[in-house]
Coordinates of C-alpha atoms and ligand atoms in Angstrom, one line a residue:
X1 CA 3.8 26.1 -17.5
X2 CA 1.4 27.1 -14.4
X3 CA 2.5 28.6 -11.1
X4 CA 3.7 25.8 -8.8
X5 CA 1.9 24.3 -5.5
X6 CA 3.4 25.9 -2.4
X7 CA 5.2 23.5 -1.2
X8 CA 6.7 23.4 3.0
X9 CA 10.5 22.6 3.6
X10 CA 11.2 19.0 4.1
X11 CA 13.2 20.4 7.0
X12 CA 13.3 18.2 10.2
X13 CA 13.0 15.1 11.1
X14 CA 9.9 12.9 9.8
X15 CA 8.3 10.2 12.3
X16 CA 7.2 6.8 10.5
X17 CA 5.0 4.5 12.8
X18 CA 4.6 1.7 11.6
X19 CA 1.3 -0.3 13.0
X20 CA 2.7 -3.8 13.1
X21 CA 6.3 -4.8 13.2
X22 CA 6.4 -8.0 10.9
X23 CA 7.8 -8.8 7.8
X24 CA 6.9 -6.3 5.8
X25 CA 7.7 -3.3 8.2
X26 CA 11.1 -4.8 9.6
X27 CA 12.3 -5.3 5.7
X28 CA 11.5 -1.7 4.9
X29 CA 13.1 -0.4 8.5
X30 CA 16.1 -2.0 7.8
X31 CA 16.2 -1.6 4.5
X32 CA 15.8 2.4 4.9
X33 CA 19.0 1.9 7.8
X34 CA 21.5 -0.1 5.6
X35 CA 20.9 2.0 2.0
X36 CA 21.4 5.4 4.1
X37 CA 24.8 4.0 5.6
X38 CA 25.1 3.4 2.0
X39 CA 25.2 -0.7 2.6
X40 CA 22.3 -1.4 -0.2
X41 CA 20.6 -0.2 -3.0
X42 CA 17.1 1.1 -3.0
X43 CA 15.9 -1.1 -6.4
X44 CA 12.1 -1.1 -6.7
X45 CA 11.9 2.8 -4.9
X46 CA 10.6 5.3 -7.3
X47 CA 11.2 8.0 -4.7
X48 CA 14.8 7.3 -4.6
X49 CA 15.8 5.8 -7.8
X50 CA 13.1 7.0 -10.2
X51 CA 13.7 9.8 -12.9
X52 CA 10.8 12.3 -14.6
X53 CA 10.8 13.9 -17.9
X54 CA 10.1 16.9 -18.1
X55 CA 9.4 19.6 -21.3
X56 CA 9.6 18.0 -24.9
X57 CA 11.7 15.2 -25.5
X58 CA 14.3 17.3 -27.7
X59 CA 15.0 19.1 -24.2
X60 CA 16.5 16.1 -22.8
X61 CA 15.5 17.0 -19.2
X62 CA 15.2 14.1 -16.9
X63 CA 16.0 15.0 -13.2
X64 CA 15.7 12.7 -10.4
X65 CA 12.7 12.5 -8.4
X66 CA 14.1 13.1 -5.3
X67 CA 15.5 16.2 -6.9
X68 CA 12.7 17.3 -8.8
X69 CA 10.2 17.8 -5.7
X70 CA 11.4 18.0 -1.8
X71 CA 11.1 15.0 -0.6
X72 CA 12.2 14.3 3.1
X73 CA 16.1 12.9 3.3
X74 CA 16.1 9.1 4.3
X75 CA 18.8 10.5 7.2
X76 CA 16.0 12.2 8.7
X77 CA 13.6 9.7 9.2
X78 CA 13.1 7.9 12.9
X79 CA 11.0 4.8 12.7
X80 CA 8.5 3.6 15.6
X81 CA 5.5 1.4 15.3
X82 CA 2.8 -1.0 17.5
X83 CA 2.8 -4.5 18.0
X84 CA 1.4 -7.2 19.9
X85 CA 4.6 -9.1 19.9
X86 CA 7.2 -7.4 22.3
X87 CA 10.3 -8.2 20.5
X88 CA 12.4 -5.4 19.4
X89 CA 12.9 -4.9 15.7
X90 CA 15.9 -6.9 15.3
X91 CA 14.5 -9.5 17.1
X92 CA 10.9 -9.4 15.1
X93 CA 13.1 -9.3 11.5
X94 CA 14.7 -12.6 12.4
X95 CA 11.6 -14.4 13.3
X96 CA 10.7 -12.9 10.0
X97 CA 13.0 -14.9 7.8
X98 CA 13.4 -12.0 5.0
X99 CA 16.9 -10.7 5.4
X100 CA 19.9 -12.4 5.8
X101 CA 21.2 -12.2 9.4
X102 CA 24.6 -10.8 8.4
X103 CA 22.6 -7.8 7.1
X104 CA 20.7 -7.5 10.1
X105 CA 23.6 -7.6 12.0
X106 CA 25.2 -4.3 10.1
X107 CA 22.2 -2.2 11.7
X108 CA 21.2 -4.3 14.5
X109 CA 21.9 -1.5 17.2
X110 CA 19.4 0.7 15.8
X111 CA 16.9 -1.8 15.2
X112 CA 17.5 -2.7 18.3
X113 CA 16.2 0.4 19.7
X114 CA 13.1 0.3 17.9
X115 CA 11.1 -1.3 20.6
X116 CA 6.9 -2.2 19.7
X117 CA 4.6 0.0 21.5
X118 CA 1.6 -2.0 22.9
X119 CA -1.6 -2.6 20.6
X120 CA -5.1 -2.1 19.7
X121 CA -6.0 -5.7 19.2
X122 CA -8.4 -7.9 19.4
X123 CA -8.6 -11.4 18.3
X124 CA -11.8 -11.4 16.8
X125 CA -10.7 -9.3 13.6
X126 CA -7.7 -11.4 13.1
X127 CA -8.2 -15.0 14.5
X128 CA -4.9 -16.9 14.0
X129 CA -3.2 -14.4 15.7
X130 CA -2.2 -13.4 19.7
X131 CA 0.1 -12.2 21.6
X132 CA 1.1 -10.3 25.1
X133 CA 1.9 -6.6 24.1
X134 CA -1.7 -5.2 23.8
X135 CA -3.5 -1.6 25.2
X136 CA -6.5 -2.1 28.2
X137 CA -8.9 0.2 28.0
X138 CA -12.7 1.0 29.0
X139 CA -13.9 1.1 25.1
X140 CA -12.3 1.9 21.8
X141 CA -12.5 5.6 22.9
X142 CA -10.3 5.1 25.4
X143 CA -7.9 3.1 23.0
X144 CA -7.5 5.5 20.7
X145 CA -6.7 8.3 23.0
X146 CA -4.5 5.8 24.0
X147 CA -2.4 6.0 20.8
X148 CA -2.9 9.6 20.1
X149 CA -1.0 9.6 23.2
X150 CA 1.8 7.4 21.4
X151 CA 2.0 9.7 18.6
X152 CA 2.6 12.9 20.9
X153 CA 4.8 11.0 23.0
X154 CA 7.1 9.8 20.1
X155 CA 7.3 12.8 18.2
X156 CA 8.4 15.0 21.4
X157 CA 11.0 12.2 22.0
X158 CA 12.4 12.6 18.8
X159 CA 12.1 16.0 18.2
X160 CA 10.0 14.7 14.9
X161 CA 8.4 18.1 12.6
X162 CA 6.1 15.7 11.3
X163 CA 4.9 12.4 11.0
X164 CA 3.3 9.3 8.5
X165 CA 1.4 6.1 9.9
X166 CA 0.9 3.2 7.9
X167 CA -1.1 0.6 8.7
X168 CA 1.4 -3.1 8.3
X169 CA -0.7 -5.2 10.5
X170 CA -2.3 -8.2 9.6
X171 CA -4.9 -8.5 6.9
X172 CA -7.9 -8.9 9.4
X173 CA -11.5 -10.8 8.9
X174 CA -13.9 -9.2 5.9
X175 CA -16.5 -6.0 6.6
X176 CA -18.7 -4.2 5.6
X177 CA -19.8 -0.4 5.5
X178 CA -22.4 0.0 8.0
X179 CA -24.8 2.8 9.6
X180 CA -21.4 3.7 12.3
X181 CA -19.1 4.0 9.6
X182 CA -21.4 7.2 7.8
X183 CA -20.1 10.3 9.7
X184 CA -17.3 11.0 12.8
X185 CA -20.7 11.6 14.7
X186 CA -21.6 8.1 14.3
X187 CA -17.9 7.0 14.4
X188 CA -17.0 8.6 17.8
X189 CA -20.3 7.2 19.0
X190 CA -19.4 3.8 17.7
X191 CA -15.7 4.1 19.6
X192 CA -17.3 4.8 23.2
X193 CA -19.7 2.0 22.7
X194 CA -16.9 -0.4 21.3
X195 CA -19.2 -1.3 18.5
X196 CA -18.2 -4.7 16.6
X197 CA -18.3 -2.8 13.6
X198 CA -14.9 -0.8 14.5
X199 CA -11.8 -3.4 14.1
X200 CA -8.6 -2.5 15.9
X201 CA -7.1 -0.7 12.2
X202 CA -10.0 1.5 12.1
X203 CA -8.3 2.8 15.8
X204 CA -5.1 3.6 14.3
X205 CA -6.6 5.2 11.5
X206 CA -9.1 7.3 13.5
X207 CA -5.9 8.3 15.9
X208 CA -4.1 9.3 13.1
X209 CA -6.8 10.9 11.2
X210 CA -7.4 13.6 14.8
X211 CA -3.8 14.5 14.7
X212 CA -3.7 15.3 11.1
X213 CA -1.0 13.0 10.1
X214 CA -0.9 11.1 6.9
X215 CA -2.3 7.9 7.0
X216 CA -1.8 4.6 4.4
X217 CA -3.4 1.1 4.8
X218 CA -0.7 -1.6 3.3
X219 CA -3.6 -4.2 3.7
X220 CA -7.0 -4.9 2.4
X221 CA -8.9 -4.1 5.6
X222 CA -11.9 -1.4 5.2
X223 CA -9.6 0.7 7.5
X224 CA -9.8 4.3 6.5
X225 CA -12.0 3.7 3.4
X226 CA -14.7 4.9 5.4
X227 CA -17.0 8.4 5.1
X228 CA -16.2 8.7 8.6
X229 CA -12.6 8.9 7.9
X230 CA -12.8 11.0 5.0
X231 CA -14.7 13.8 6.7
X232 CA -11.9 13.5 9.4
X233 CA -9.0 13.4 6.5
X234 CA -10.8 16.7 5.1
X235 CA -11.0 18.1 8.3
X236 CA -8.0 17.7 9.7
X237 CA -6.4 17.8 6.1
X238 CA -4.7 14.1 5.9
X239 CA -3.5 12.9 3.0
X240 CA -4.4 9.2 2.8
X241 CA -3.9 6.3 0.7
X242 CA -4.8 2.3 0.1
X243 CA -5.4 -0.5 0.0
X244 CA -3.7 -3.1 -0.3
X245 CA -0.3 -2.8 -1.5
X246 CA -0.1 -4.0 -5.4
X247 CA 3.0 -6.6 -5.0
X248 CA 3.7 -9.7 -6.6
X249 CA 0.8 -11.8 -8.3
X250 CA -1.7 -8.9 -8.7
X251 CA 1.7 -6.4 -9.6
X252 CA 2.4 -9.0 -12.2
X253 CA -1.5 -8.8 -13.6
X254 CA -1.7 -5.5 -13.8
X255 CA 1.5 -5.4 -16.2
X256 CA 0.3 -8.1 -18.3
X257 CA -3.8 -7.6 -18.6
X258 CA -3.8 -4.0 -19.9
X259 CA -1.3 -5.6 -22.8
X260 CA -4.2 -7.6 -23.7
X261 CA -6.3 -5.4 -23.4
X262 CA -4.5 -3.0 -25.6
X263 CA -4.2 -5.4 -28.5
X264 CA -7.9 -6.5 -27.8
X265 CA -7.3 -10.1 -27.1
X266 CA -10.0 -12.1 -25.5
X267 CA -9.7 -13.4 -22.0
X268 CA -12.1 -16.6 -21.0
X269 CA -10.0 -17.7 -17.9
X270 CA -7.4 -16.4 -15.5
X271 CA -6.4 -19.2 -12.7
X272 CA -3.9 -17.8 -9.8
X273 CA -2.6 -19.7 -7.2
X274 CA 0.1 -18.9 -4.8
X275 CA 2.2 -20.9 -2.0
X276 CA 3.5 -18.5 1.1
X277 CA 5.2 -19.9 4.1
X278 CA 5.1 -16.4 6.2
X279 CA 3.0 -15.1 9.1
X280 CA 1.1 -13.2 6.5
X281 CA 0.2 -16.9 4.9
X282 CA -1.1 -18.3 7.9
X283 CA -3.8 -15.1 8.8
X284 CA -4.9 -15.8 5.3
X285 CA -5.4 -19.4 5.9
X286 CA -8.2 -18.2 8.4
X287 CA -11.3 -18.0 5.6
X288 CA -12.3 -14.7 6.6
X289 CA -9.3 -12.4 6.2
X290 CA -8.6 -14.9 2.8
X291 CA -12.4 -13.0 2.0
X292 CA -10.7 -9.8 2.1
X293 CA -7.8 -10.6 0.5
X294 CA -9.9 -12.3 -2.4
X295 CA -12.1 -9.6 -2.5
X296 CA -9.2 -7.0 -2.8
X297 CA -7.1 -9.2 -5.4
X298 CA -10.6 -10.2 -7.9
X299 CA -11.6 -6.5 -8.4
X300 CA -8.5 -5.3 -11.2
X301 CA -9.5 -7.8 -14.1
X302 CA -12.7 -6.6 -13.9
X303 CA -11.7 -2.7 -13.9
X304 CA -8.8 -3.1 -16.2
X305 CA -11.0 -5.4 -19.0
X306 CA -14.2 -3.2 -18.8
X307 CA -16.1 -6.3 -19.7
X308 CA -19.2 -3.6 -20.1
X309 CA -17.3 -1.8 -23.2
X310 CA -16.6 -5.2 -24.2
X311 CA -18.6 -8.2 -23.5
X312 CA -17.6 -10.3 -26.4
X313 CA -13.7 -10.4 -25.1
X314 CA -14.2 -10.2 -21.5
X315 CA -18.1 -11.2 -20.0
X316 CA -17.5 -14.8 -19.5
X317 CA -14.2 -14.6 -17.8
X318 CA -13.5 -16.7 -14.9
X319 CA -11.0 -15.9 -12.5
X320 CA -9.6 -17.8 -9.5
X321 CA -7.6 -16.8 -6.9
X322 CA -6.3 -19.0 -4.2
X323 CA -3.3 -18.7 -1.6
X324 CA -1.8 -21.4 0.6
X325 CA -0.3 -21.4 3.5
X326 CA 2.7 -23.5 2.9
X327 CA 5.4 -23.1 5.5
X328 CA 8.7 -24.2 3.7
X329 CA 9.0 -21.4 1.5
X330 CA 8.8 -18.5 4.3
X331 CA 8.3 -15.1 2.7
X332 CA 9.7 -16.0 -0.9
X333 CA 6.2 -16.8 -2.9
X334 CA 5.9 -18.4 -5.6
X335 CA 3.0 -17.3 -7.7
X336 CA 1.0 -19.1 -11.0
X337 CA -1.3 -18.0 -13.4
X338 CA -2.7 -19.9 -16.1
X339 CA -4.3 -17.2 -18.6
X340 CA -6.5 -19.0 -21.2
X341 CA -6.6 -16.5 -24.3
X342 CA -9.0 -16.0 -27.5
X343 CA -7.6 -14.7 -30.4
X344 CA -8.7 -14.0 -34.1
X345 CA -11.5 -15.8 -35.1
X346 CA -12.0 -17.4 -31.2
X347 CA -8.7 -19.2 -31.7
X348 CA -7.4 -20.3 -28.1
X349 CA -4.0 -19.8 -26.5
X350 CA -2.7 -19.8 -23.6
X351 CA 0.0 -18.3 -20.7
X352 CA 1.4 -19.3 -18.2
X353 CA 3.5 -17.5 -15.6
X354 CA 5.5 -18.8 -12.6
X355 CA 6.4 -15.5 -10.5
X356 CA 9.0 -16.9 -7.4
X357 CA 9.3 -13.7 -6.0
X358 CA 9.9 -12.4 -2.4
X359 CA 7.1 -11.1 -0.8
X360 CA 8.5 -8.5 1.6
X361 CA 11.6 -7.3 -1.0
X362 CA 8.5 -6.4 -3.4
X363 CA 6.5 -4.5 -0.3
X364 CA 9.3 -2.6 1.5
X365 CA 9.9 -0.1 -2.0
X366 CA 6.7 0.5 -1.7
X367 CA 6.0 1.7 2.3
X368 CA 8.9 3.8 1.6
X369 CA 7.8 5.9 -1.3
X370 CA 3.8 5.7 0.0
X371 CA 5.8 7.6 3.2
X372 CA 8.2 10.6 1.1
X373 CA 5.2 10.9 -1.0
X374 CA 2.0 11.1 1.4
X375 CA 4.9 13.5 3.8
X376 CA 4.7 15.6 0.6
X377 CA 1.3 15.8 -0.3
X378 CA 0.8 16.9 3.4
X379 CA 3.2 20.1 2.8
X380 CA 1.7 20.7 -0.5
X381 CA -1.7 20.9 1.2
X382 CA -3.2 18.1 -0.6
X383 CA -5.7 16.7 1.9
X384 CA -7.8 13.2 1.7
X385 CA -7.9 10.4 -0.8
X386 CA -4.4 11.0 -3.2
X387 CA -5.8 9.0 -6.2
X388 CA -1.7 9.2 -8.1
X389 CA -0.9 7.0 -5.2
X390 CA -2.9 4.0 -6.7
X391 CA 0.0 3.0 -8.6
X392 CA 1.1 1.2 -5.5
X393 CA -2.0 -0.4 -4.3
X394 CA -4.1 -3.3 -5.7
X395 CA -7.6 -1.8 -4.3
X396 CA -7.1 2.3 -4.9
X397 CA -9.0 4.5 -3.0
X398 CA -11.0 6.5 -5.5
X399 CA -13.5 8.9 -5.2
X400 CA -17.1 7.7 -5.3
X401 CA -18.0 9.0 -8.7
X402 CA -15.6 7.3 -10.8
X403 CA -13.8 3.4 -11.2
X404 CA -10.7 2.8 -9.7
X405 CA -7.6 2.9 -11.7
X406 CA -5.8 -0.4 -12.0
X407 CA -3.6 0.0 -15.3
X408 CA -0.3 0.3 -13.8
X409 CA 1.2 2.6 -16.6
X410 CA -1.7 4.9 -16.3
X411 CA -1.1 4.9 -12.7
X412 CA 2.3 5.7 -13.3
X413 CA 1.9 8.7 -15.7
X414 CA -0.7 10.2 -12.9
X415 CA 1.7 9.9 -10.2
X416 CA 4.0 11.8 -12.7
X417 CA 1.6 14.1 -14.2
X418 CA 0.8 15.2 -10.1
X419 CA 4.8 15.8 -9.6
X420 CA 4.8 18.2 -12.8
X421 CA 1.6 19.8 -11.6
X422 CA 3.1 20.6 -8.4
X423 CA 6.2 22.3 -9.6
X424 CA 4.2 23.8 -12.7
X425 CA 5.8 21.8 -15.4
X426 CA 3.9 21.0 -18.5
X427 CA 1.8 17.9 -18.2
X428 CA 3.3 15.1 -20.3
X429 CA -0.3 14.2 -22.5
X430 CA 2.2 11.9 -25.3
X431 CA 0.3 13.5 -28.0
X432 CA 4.0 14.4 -29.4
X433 CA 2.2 15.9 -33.1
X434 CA 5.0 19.2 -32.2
X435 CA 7.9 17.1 -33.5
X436 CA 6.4 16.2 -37.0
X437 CA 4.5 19.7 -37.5
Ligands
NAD1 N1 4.3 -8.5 1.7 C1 3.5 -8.2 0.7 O1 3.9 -8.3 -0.5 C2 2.1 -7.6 1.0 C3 1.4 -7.1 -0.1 C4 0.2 -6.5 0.1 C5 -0.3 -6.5 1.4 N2 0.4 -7.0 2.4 C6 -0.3 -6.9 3.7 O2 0.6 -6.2 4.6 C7 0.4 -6.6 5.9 C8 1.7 -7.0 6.6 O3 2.3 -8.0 5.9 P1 3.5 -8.8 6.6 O4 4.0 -9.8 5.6 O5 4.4 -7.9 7.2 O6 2.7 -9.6 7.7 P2 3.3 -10.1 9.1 O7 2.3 -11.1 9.6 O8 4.7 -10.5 9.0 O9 3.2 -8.8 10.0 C9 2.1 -8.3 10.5 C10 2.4 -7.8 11.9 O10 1.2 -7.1 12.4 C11 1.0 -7.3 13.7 N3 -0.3 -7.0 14.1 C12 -1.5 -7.6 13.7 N4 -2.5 -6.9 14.2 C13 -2.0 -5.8 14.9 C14 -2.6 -4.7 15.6 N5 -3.9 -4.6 15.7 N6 -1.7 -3.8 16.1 C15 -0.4 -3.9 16.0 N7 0.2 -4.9 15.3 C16 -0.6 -5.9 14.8 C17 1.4 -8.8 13.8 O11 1.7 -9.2 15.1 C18 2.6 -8.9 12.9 O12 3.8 -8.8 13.5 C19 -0.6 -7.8 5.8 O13 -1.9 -7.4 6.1 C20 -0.4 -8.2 4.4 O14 -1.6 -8.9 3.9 C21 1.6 -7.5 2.2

């Protein structure tokens, strides 16, 4: 056992602003508003349903997670967000198709009230996309005082002790690091001169980033994965976390390639293609935010195989990713991968998997516990990139130095690992040699 972290009260109430209000954001709102009325379950939420072992395994200790470390209460959360549609969040969950409207209609007062503050957008980082309720200003400067503004404005309305942003909007068009991305010199230069190289997330981000909140990126975009925004995360001591959040096709890979892995099967081929019928599916239908999608979906094969360690299994793999808009079938995706396998000798086989899974119901588990978790790591001190948050996302921040983990039960055991480190528990190592001494 070591000391544990200092660790603030969860006291209060805690702000979530959500930056878009689409399917994703209005699942986990009202989600979050039916299971405190106690009118759903929270399946697929670590924070709220998840246990941790703790001590040897003779001890039998297995508390709760939301026992084990302070975590903010669900009843004290107030949810807020941007978008540049201006329907309220009742409104914006039915054009989202995800929940039944009978459910809706058990919380519709309060998502009622949720009402979309206007946004930092611009068309050219998301071209399929428009819409009325969207911030003037003189430059991206001015925009992001602009929602700094927001975010002092909200939290004295609610009487909020602290706050979380995630970034829900759309995925938008692929970039690059450039020269403006290097410091918050170069950055707040960049933002008076509304350089090109500064999409509307990076906005958000940077207004979060000065107020010291914690900031997440649900999406592929480059975002907060900047230097830029790590000096301003270390400065201002923000956790953050990203990309991408690790959902249904990719969530599925990463459960079934470090199997293979394990027993040292070869991999020659892996083919995935996916149908979705939801807002999300027609932005990707634009080429270039597809490129970031692609980009952010190809990289955990390559991570989780180490082709380098093992060329003879994994060097020649070819893997395809494709998505389809294909309106009929909403936000409920249906996923396929055809995995063409070698095995002893160079003997082929093959796998097939047909994931029809729900988009959204997958994504809102995970907004929730990236928000209790990142509010923690901001009372515990813990400032910039959290890498035991990577279990959730299918590109992890990481550190410059080292890969990016990918293996979901290795991501799972350092999220755990970080929990028992804060309240100086033992670190679980599985090693287990004690009970056979
Ligand atoms: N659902 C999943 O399983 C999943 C998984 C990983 C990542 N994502 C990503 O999460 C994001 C949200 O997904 P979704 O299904 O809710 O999409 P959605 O299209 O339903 O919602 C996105 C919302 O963001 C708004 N928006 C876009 N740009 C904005 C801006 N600059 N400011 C404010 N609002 C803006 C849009 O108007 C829309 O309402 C997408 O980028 C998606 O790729 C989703």
């Amino acid at each position: 056992m070591t000391s544990p972290v200092q660790i603030a009260p969860a006291s209060g109430k805690l702000g979530v602003l959500l930056v878009g209000l689409g399917a994703v954001s209005t699942t986990t709102i009202a989600g979050v508003l039916a299971i405190r009325r106690g009118l759903a379950r929270p399946i697929g939420s670590l924070t709220q349903m998840g246990t941790i072992r703790l001590g040897k395994r003779t001890e039998n200790r297995a508390p709760k997670i939301n026992e084990f470390v302070p975590l903010a209460s669900l009843n004290d959360i107030v949810f807020g967000g941007w978008d540049i549609f201006e329907e309220d969040c009742y409104a914006a969950a039915k054009t989202a198709g995800v929940l039944e409207p009978v459910q809706l209609d058990q919380v519709r007062p309060e998502l009622e009230a949720i009402k979309p503050m206007p946004a930092v957008f611009d068309q050219r980082y998301v071209k399929r996309l428009d819409g009325p309720n969207v911030k003037k200003g003189k430059n991206k400067r001015d925009l992001a005082e602009q929602v700094i503004a927001d975010i002092r404005a909200f939290k004295a309305k609610h009487g909020c002790d602290r706050m979380v942003m995630i970034w829900c909007g759309s995925t938008e068009v692929y970039m690059k690091e450039t020269a403006v991305h290097a410091t918050i010199e170069s950055f707040e230069k960049g933002l008076e001169q509304s350089d090109d190289a500064i999409p509307s997330s990076m906005v958000y981000a940077y207004a979060a980033l000065r107020e010291g909140l914690p900031f997440a990126n649900a999406a592929p975009n480059l975002t907060a994965d900047i230097p830029a925004m790590l000096q301003l995360a270390a400065k201002n001591k923000s956790p953050i976390a990203g990309n991408d959040m690790k959902t249904g096709q990719t969530l599925i890979k990463t459960i079934i390639a470090p199997g293979l892995k394990a027993r040292l099967l070869g991999v020659r081929g892996w083919y995935s293609t996916n149908i979705l019928g939801n807002r999300d599916g027609e932005v990707l239908d634009d080429p270039e935010s597809f490129k970031t999608k692609e980009e952010s979906k190809k990289s955990a094969l390559d991570y989780i195989f180490q082709p380098h360690l093992y060329p003879e299994l994994y060097e020649d793999l070819t893997h395809v990713v494709r998505i389809n808009y294909y309106p009929p079938r909403g936000d409920n995706k249906e996923g396929w991968d055809n995995i063409d396998l070698i095995g002893w000798l160079g003997y082929p086989m093959q796998l097939k998997i047909n994931f029809l899974c729900r988009d959204s119901i997958l994504a809102a588990p995970i907004v929730l516990d990236s928000v209790m978790f990142l509010d923690l790591a901001k009372r515990a001190g813990m400032s910039g990139i959290q890498e035991w948050l990577s279990f959730y996302f299918k590109s992890p921040m990481h550190a410059p130095e080292v890969y990016p983990e990918h293996d979901l039960f290795i991501q799972l055991m350092k999220l755990k690992n970080t929990l028992r480190y804060l309240q100086g528990e033992d670190l679980i190592t599985h090693l287990g040699r004690e009970y056979y001494d």
